[in-house]
Amino acid sequence: MRNQGYSWEETRDRISEEIISGRLAADTKLPSEPELCVLYGARRHSLRKALAALVTEGKLRVEHGRGTFVERAPLLNYVIGERTRFRENLLSQGLTASGETLSEMKIPASTRVAAALKIAAEAPVFARSWRGFANDLPISTGWAYYDATRFPDLLERRRDTRSITDVYRSYGITDYRRQSTTVLTRIASEREAAMLMMRPGQSVLVVQKVDADLDGRPISFSEAVWAGDRVQFTFEADHPTVMTTERPSDD
């Protein structure tokens, strides 16, 4: 800590980082001003300016007579229709979409994956795990599966291409549609909570989906876990949807 304390901008950024990381969870009441000054090494006038800025940014809220609380992140309204695209969904709401690949591998298809892709059980598939972000806040993580016989070098093309849509185009698939969607809820696992910067015990939305080419042939199957307190799903009227509350086995 410096003798003059951190500037209000530095104090704002430090508190903001703790909110984004989940260390300061939604609806948490902040300590008193003197305690915050000690915690963040800031003088009182710098702290007050930092808190005011965070209120303006929508990260904190002041409840008169009660104190200052961490604001809940606004829900992302994710629209699911025949042509559902992650990046387009976020961009339409003024959010920056990004993602990272966690792992890639070639494995035998489980019974469930094979049934979704309409291939033989144990047939080779490419499996890719990822994490998706909205404005640098993690909102989803999951696995996607592709027929390795139909797309023999998909992983290599995926590394060189920004979107899976462009990868499909490189195989001559100019358009594709959402064939089916299944949504269920459950409590996040310890690993999922850490990946999504959630508190242990919070709920997640699990979305299983099949995308198909215009001839109705499946091209991918995926299961994604979404932060339940950050997203809501809106289904377009013409989109067939199956809702379930139980997690199926992988047998």
mmCIF file with all atom_site columns, C-alpha atoms in Angstrom, residues 146-227:
data_model
loop_
_atom_site.group_PDB
_atom_site.id
_atom_site.type_symbol
_atom_site.label_atom_id
_atom_site.label_alt_id
_atom_site.label_comp_id
_atom_site.label_asym_id
_atom_site.label_entity_id
_atom_site.label_seq_id
_atom_site.pdbx_PDB_ins_code
_atom_site.Cartn_x
_atom_site.Cartn_y
_atom_site.Cartn_z
_atom_site.occupancy
_atom_site.B_iso_or_equiv
_atom_site.pdbx_formal_charge
_atom_site.auth_seq_id
_atom_site.auth_comp_id
_atom_site.auth_asym_id
_atom_site.auth_atom_id
_atom_site.pdbx_PDB_model_num
ATOM 1  C CA . TYR A 1 146 ? -18.465 -34.376 -34.633 1.00 0.00 ? 146 TYR A CA 1
ATOM 2  C CA . ASP A 1 147 ? -18.359 -37.410 -36.923 1.00 0.00 ? 147 ASP A CA 1
ATOM 3  C CA . ALA A 1 148 ? -14.636 -37.901 -37.586 1.00 0.00 ? 148 ALA A CA 1
ATOM 4  C CA . THR A 1 149 ? -15.331 -39.909 -40.733 1.00 0.00 ? 149 THR A CA 1
ATOM 5  C CA . ARG A 1 150 ? -17.389 -37.138 -42.302 1.00 0.00 ? 150 ARG A CA 1
ATOM 6  C CA . PHE A 1 151 ? -15.074 -34.361 -41.064 1.00 0.00 ? 151 PHE A CA 1
ATOM 7  C CA . PRO A 1 152 ? -11.625 -36.005 -41.061 1.00 0.00 ? 152 PRO A CA 1
ATOM 8  C CA . ASP A 1 153 ? -9.548  -32.879 -40.327 1.00 0.00 ? 153 ASP A CA 1
ATOM 9  C CA . LEU A 1 154 ? -12.137 -30.779 -38.498 1.00 0.00 ? 154 LEU A CA 1
ATOM 10 C CA . LEU A 1 155 ? -9.951  -30.002 -35.486 1.00 0.00 ? 155 LEU A CA 1
ATOM 11 C CA . GLU A 1 156 ? -7.182  -28.607 -37.673 1.00 0.00 ? 156 GLU A CA 1
ATOM 12 C CA . ARG A 1 157 ? -9.617  -26.469 -39.651 1.00 0.00 ? 157 ARG A CA 1
ATOM 13 C CA . ARG A 1 158 ? -11.278 -25.319 -36.406 1.00 0.00 ? 158 ARG A CA 1
ATOM 14 C CA . ARG A 1 159 ? -7.965  -24.009 -35.075 1.00 0.00 ? 159 ARG A CA 1
ATOM 15 C CA . ASP A 1 160 ? -7.428  -21.907 -38.202 1.00 0.00 ? 160 ASP A CA 1
ATOM 16 C CA . THR A 1 161 ? -10.998 -20.592 -38.485 1.00 0.00 ? 161 THR A CA 1
ATOM 17 C CA . ARG A 1 162 ? -12.854 -18.147 -36.260 1.00 0.00 ? 162 ARG A CA 1
ATOM 18 C CA . SER A 1 163 ? -16.213 -19.941 -36.228 1.00 0.00 ? 163 SER A CA 1
ATOM 19 C CA . ILE A 1 164 ? -17.598 -23.429 -36.664 1.00 0.00 ? 164 ILE A CA 1
ATOM 20 C CA . THR A 1 165 ? -19.945 -22.010 -39.308 1.00 0.00 ? 165 THR A CA 1
ATOM 21 C CA . ASP A 1 166 ? -16.914 -21.202 -41.470 1.00 0.00 ? 166 ASP A CA 1
ATOM 22 C CA . VAL A 1 167 ? -15.542 -24.695 -40.872 1.00 0.00 ? 167 VAL A CA 1
ATOM 23 C CA . TYR A 1 168 ? -18.795 -26.218 -42.119 1.00 0.00 ? 168 TYR A CA 1
ATOM 24 C CA . ARG A 1 169 ? -18.618 -24.008 -45.213 1.00 0.00 ? 169 ARG A CA 1
ATOM 25 C CA . SER A 1 170 ? -15.152 -25.366 -45.943 1.00 0.00 ? 170 SER A CA 1
ATOM 26 C CA . TYR A 1 171 ? -16.794 -28.808 -46.160 1.00 0.00 ? 171 TYR A CA 1
ATOM 27 C CA . GLY A 1 172 ? -19.487 -27.525 -48.519 1.00 0.00 ? 172 GLY A CA 1
ATOM 28 C CA . ILE A 1 173 ? -22.188 -27.100 -45.868 1.00 0.00 ? 173 ILE A CA 1
ATOM 29 C CA . THR A 1 174 ? -23.424 -23.590 -46.642 1.00 0.00 ? 174 THR A CA 1
ATOM 30 C CA . ASP A 1 175 ? -26.155 -23.545 -43.999 1.00 0.00 ? 175 ASP A CA 1
ATOM 31 C CA . TYR A 1 176 ? -27.361 -25.638 -41.074 1.00 0.00 ? 176 TYR A CA 1
ATOM 32 C CA . ARG A 1 177 ? -30.215 -25.622 -38.586 1.00 0.00 ? 177 ARG A CA 1
ATOM 33 C CA . ARG A 1 178 ? -30.943 -26.560 -35.013 1.00 0.00 ? 178 ARG A CA 1
ATOM 34 C CA . GLN A 1 179 ? -32.652 -29.930 -35.192 1.00 0.00 ? 179 GLN A CA 1
ATOM 35 C CA . SER A 1 180 ? -33.405 -30.478 -31.517 1.00 0.00 ? 180 SER A CA 1
ATOM 36 C CA . THR A 1 181 ? -32.818 -28.887 -28.117 1.00 0.00 ? 181 THR A CA 1
ATOM 37 C CA . THR A 1 182 ? -33.172 -30.421 -24.669 1.00 0.00 ? 182 THR A CA 1
ATOM 38 C CA . VAL A 1 183 ? -32.894 -28.289 -21.523 1.00 0.00 ? 183 VAL A CA 1
ATOM 39 C CA . LEU A 1 184 ? -32.574 -29.496 -17.944 1.00 0.00 ? 184 LEU A CA 1
ATOM 40 C CA . THR A 1 185 ? -31.485 -28.035 -14.631 1.00 0.00 ? 185 THR A CA 1
ATOM 41 C CA . ARG A 1 186 ? -29.255 -29.330 -11.870 1.00 0.00 ? 186 ARG A CA 1
ATOM 42 C CA . ILE A 1 187 ? -26.711 -28.162 -9.305  1.00 0.00 ? 187 ILE A CA 1
ATOM 43 C CA . ALA A 1 188 ? -23.308 -27.261 -10.722 1.00 0.00 ? 188 ALA A CA 1
ATOM 44 C CA . SER A 1 189 ? -20.449 -29.617 -10.023 1.00 0.00 ? 189 SER A CA 1
ATOM 45 C CA . GLU A 1 190 ? -17.437 -28.228 -8.174  1.00 0.00 ? 190 GLU A CA 1
ATOM 46 C CA . ARG A 1 191 ? -15.470 -27.997 -11.427 1.00 0.00 ? 191 ARG A CA 1
ATOM 47 C CA . GLU A 1 192 ? -18.346 -26.351 -13.321 1.00 0.00 ? 192 GLU A CA 1
ATOM 48 C CA . ALA A 1 193 ? -18.827 -23.773 -10.565 1.00 0.00 ? 193 ALA A CA 1
ATOM 49 C CA . ALA A 1 194 ? -15.129 -22.917 -10.736 1.00 0.00 ? 194 ALA A CA 1
ATOM 50 C CA . MET A 1 195 ? -15.138 -22.709 -14.543 1.00 0.00 ? 195 MET A CA 1
ATOM 51 C CA . LEU A 1 196 ? -18.193 -20.417 -14.555 1.00 0.00 ? 196 LEU A CA 1
ATOM 52 C CA . MET A 1 197 ? -17.090 -18.381 -11.512 1.00 0.00 ? 197 MET A CA 1
ATOM 53 C CA . MET A 1 198 ? -20.173 -19.399 -9.558  1.00 0.00 ? 198 MET A CA 1
ATOM 54 C CA . ARG A 1 199 ? -20.698 -20.141 -5.907  1.00 0.00 ? 199 ARG A CA 1
ATOM 55 C CA . PRO A 1 200 ? -20.918 -23.845 -4.931  1.00 0.00 ? 200 PRO A CA 1
ATOM 56 C CA . GLY A 1 201 ? -24.506 -25.067 -4.837  1.00 0.00 ? 201 GLY A CA 1
ATOM 57 C CA . GLN A 1 202 ? -25.826 -22.769 -7.552  1.00 0.00 ? 202 GLN A CA 1
ATOM 58 C CA . SER A 1 203 ? -27.979 -24.111 -10.373 1.00 0.00 ? 203 SER A CA 1
ATOM 59 C CA . VAL A 1 204 ? -26.943 -24.471 -13.986 1.00 0.00 ? 204 VAL A CA 1
ATOM 60 C CA . LEU A 1 205 ? -28.932 -24.925 -17.174 1.00 0.00 ? 205 LEU A CA 1
ATOM 61 C CA . VAL A 1 206 ? -27.784 -27.888 -19.243 1.00 0.00 ? 206 VAL A CA 1
ATOM 62 C CA . VAL A 1 207 ? -28.514 -27.593 -22.964 1.00 0.00 ? 207 VAL A CA 1
ATOM 63 C CA . GLN A 1 208 ? -28.137 -30.589 -25.249 1.00 0.00 ? 208 GLN A CA 1
ATOM 64 C CA . LYS A 1 209 ? -28.513 -29.846 -28.943 1.00 0.00 ? 209 LYS A CA 1
ATOM 65 C CA . VAL A 1 210 ? -28.217 -31.391 -32.370 1.00 0.00 ? 210 VAL A CA 1
ATOM 66 C CA . ASP A 1 211 ? -27.400 -29.300 -35.446 1.00 0.00 ? 211 ASP A CA 1
ATOM 67 C CA . ALA A 1 212 ? -28.118 -30.707 -38.894 1.00 0.00 ? 212 ALA A CA 1
ATOM 68 C CA . ASP A 1 213 ? -27.478 -29.764 -42.507 1.00 0.00 ? 213 ASP A CA 1
ATOM 69 C CA . LEU A 1 214 ? -30.360 -28.758 -44.749 1.00 0.00 ? 214 LEU A CA 1
ATOM 70 C CA . ASP A 1 215 ? -30.914 -32.408 -45.691 1.00 0.00 ? 215 ASP A CA 1
ATOM 71 C CA . GLY A 1 216 ? -31.579 -33.199 -42.018 1.00 0.00 ? 216 GLY A CA 1
ATOM 72 C CA . ARG A 1 217 ? -28.321 -35.094 -41.472 1.00 0.00 ? 217 ARG A CA 1
ATOM 73 C CA . PRO A 1 218 ? -26.795 -34.350 -38.046 1.00 0.00 ? 218 PRO A CA 1
ATOM 74 C CA . ILE A 1 219 ? -23.450 -32.553 -38.137 1.00 0.00 ? 219 ILE A CA 1
ATOM 75 C CA . SER A 1 220 ? -22.850 -32.013 -34.415 1.00 0.00 ? 220 SER A CA 1
ATOM 76 C CA . PHE A 1 221 ? -24.093 -32.913 -30.953 1.00 0.00 ? 221 PHE A CA 1
ATOM 77 C CA . SER A 1 222 ? -23.203 -30.875 -27.897 1.00 0.00 ? 222 SER A CA 1
ATOM 78 C CA . GLU A 1 223 ? -23.956 -30.539 -24.211 1.00 0.00 ? 223 GLU A CA 1
ATOM 79 C CA . ALA A 1 224 ? -23.325 -27.139 -22.650 1.00 0.00 ? 224 ALA A CA 1
ATOM 80 C CA . VAL A 1 225 ? -23.625 -26.006 -19.054 1.00 0.00 ? 225 VAL A CA 1
ATOM 81 C CA . TRP A 1 226 ? -24.814 -22.400 -18.661 1.00 0.00 ? 226 TRP A CA 1
ATOM 82 C CA . ALA A 1 227 ? -24.650 -20.188 -15.566 1.00 0.00 ? 227 ALA A CA 1
#
